[in-house]
Tab-separated table of C-alpha atoms in Angstrom:
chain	number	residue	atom	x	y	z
Z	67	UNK	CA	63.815	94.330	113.092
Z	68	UNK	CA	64.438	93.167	116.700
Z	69	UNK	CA	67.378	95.641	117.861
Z	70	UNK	CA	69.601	94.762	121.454
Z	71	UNK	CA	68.167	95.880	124.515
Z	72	UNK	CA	69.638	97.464	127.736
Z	73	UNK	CA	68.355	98.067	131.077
Z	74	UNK	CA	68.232	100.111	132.761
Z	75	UNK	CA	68.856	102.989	130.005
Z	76	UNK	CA	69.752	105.561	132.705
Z	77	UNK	CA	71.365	104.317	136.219
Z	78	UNK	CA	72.518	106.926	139.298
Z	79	UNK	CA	74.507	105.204	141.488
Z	80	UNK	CA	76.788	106.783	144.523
Z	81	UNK	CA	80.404	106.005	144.981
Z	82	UNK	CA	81.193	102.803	146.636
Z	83	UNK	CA	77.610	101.223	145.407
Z	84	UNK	CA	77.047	98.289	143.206
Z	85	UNK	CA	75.064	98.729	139.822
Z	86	UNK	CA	73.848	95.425	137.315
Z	87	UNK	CA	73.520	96.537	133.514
Z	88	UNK	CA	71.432	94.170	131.634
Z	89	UNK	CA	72.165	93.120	128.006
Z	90	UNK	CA	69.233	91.273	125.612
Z	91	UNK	CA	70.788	90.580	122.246
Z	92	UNK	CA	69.343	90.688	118.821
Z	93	UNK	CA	67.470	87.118	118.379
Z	94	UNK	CA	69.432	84.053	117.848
Z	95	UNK	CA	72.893	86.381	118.133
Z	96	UNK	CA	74.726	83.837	120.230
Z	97	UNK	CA	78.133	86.603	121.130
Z	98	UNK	CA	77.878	89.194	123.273
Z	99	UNK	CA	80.324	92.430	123.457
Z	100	UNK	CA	80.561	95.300	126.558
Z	101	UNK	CA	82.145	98.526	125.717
Z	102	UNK	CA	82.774	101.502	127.648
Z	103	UNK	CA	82.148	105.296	126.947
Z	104	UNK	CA	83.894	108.042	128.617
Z	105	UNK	CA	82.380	111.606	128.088
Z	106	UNK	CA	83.973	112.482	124.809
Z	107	UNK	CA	86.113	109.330	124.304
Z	108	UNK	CA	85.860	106.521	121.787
Z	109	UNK	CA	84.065	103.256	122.957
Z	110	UNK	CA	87.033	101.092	125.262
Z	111	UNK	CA	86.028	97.083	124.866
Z	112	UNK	CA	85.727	95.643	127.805
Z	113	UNK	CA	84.795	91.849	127.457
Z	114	UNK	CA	82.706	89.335	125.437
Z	115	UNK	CA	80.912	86.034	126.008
Z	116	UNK	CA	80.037	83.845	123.025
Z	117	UNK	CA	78.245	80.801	123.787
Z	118	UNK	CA	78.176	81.631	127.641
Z	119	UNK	CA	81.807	81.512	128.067
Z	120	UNK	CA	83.891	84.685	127.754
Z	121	UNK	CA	85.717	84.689	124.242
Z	122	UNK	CA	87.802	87.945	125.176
Z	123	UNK	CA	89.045	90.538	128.168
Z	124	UNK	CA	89.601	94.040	127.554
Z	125	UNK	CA	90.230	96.516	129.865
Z	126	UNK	CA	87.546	95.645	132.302
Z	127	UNK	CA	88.312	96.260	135.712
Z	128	UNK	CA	88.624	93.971	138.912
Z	129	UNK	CA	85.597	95.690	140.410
Z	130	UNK	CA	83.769	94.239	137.001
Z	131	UNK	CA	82.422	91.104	136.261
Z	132	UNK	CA	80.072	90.001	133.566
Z	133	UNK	CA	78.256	86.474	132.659
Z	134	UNK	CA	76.309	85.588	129.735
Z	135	UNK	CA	73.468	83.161	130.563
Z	136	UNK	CA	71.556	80.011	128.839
Z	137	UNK	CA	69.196	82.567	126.931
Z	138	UNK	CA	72.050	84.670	125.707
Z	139	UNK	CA	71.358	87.922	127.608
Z	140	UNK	CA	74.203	88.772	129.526
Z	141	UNK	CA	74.913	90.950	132.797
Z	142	UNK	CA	77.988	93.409	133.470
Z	143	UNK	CA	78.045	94.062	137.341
Z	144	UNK	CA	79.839	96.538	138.879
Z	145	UNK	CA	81.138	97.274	142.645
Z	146	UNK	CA	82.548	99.471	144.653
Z	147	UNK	CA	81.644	102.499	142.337
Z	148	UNK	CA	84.157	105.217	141.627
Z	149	UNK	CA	83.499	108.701	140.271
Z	150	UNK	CA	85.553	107.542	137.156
Z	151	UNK	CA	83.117	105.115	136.310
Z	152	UNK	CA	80.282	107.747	134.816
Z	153	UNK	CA	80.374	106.162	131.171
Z	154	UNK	CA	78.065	105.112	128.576
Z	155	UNK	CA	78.214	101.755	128.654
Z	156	UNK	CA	76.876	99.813	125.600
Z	157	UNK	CA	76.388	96.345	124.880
Z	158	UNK	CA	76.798	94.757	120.962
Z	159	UNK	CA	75.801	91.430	119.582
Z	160	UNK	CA	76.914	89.170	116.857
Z	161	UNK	CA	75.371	86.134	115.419
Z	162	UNK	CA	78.839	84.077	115.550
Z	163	UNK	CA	82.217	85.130	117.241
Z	164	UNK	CA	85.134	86.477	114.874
Z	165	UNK	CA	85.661	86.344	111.192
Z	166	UNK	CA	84.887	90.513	111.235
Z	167	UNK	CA	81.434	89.891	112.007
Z	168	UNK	CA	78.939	92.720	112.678
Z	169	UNK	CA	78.800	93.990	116.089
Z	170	UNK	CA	75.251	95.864	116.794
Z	171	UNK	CA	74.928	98.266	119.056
Z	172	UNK	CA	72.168	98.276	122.359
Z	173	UNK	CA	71.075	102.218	122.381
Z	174	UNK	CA	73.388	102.094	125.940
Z	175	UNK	CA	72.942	102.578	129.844
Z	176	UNK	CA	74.337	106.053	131.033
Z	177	UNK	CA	75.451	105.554	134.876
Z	178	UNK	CA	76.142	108.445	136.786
Z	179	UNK	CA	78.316	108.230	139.839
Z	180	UNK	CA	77.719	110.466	142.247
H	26	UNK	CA	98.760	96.801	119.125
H	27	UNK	CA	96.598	98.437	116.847
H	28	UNK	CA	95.701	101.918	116.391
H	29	UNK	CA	92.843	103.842	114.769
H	30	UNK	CA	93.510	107.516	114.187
H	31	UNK	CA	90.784	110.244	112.419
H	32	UNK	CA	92.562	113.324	112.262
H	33	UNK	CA	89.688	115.067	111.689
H	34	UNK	CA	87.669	116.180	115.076
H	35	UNK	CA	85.246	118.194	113.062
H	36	UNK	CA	84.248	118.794	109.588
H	37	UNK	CA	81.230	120.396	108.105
H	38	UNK	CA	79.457	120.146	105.184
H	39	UNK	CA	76.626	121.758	103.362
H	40	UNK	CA	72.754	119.664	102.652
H	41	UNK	CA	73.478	117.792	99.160
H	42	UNK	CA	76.975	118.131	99.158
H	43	UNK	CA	79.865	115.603	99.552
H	44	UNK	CA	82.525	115.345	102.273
H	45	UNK	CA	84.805	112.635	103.019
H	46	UNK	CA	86.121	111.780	106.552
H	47	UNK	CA	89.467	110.085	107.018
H	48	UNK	CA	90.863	107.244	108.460
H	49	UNK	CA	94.159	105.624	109.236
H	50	UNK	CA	95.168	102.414	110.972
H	51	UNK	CA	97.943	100.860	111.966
H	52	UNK	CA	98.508	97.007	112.039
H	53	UNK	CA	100.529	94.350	111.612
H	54	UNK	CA	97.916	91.424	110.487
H	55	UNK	CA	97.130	91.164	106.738
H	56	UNK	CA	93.809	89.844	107.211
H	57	UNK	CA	90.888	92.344	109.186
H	58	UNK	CA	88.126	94.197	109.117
H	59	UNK	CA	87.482	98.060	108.886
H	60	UNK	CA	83.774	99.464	109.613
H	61	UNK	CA	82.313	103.036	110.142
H	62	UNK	CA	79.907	103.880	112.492
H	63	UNK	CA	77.844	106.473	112.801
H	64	UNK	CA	76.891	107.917	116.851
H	65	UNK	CA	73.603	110.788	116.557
H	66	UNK	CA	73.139	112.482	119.499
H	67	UNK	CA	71.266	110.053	120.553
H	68	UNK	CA	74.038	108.729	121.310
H	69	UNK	CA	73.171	105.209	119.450
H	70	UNK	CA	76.209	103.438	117.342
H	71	UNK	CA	74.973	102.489	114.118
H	72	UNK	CA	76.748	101.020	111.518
H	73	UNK	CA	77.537	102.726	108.363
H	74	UNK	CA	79.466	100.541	105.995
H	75	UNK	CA	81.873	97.555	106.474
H	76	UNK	CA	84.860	96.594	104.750
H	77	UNK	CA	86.899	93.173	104.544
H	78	UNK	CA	90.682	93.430	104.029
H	79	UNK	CA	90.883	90.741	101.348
H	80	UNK	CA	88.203	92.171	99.148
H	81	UNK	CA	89.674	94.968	96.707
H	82	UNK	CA	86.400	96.097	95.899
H	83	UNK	CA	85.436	99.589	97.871
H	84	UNK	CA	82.205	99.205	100.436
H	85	UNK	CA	79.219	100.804	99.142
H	86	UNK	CA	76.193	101.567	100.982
H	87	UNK	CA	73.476	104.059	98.910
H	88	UNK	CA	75.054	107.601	99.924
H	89	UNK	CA	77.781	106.119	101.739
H	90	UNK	CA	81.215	104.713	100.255
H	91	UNK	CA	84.472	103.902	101.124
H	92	UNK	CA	87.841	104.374	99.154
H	93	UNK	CA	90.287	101.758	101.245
H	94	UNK	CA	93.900	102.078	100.291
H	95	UNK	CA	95.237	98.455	102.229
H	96	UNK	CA	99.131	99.272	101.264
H	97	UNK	CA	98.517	103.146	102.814
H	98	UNK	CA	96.203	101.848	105.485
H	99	UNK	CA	94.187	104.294	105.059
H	100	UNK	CA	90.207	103.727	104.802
H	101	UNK	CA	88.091	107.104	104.554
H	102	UNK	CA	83.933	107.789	104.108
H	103	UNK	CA	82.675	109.423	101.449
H	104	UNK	CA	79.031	110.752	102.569
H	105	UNK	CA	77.220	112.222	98.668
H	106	UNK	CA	74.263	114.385	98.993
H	107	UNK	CA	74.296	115.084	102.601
H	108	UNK	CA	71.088	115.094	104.658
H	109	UNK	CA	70.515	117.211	107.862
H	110	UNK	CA	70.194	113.419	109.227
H	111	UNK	CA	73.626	112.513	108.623
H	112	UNK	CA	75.038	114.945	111.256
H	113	UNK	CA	76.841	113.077	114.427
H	114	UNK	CA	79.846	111.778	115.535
H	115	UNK	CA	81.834	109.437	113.235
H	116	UNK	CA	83.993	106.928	114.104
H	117	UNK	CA	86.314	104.316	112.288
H	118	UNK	CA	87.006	100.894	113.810
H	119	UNK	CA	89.371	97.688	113.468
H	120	UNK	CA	88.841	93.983	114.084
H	121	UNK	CA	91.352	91.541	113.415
H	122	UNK	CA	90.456	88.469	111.111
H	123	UNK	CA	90.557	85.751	113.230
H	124	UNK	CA	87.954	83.130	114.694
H	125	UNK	CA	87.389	84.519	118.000
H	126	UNK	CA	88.387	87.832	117.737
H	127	UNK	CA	86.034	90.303	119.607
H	128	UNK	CA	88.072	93.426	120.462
H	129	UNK	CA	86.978	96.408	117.954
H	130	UNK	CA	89.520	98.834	118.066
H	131	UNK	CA	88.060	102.759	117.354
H	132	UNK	CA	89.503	106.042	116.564
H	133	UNK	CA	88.534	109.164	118.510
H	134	UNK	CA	85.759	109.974	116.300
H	135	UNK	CA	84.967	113.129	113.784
H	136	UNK	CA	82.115	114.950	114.350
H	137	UNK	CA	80.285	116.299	111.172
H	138	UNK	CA	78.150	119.031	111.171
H	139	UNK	CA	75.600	119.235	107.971
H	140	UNK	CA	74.194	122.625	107.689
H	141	UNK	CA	71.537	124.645	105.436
């Protein structure tokens, strides 16, 4: 079965850059999800989009903004790097928003700020 | 808020035998959802089990099962005949029960070890 896709899967960036993570849900999943990883943390949600309008905000930064687009994939652009952003970031899909329903995981883009 | 807490940072378990991992939440709704997932070193999530808050009825997923206790909010795995495969980094999440609810909540993970 079709699984969600991220690009890139490994990103290097230096500090004060700007880095685009890329997000192609499972097919016909309509909600998209963007958590963030810490080394040795638990994921931290950072926003969704379900139908191409964002459903929720976490603890996404200013420096952060994210769009979902007419085919459902969805973009999570970052600027003005910072050392503190090094994280696993993953992106989830959902056919459907709410109601508990499954979130499934991409396989993640690791960005290294150097 | 709500909080997800394993207590357990690492537990170990021999091939073909049984552990169980715990789980505790805090909350204030009546109506969510609890799920395990399971993060390899790959570093992939995958999901394990789910569980809905109104069903009594404990998750079961071939080796994998859940005993949820909704008045002791407590919702622990129970992994039988452990494979070599089943070693990584467990972690328990919340979702509320609402219609646009997105936020899962996780706790800081338990990472089993499966050995010979």
């Amino acid at each position: 079965a079709a699984g969600v896709i991220q690009s890139p899967r490994h990103l290097i960036k230096e500090k004060r850059e700007t880095a685009t993570l890329k997000c192609y849900p499972i097919p016909r999943h309509d909600t998209v999800y963007w958590y963030q990883q810490g080394p040795g943390q638990d994921p931290q949600f950072l926003i969704s989009f379900y139908e191409k309008m964002q459903s929720d905000k976490g603890s996404i930064p200013d420096r952060f903004s994210a769009q979902q687009f007419s085919d459902y994939h969805s973009e999570l652009n970052m600027s003005s790097l910072e050392l503190g952003d090094s994280a696993l970031y993953f992106c989830a899909s959902s056919l459907g928003l709410g109601l508990g329903k499954t979130q499934y995981f991409g396989p993640g883009t690791r960005l290294l700020v150097l | 808020a709500q909080t997800v807490t394993q207590s357990q940072p690492e537990m170990s378990v021999q091939e073909a035998e049984t552990v169980t991992l715990s789980c505790t939440y805090d909350t204030s709704e009546s109506d969510y959802y609890l799920f395990w997932y399971k993060q390899p070193p790959s570093r992939q999530m995958i999901l394990v089990i789910r569980q809905e808050a109104y069903k009594q009825q404990n998750a079961t997923e071939n080796r994998f099962s859940v005993n949820f206790q909704k008045a002791a909010k407590s919702f622990s795995l129970k992994i039988s005949d452990s494979q070599l495969g089943d070693a990584a980094m467990y972690f328990c999440a919340y979702i509320r029960n609402t219609g646009t609810a997105s936020k899962l909540t996780f706790g800081t993970g338990t990472r089993l070890q499966v050995t010979l």
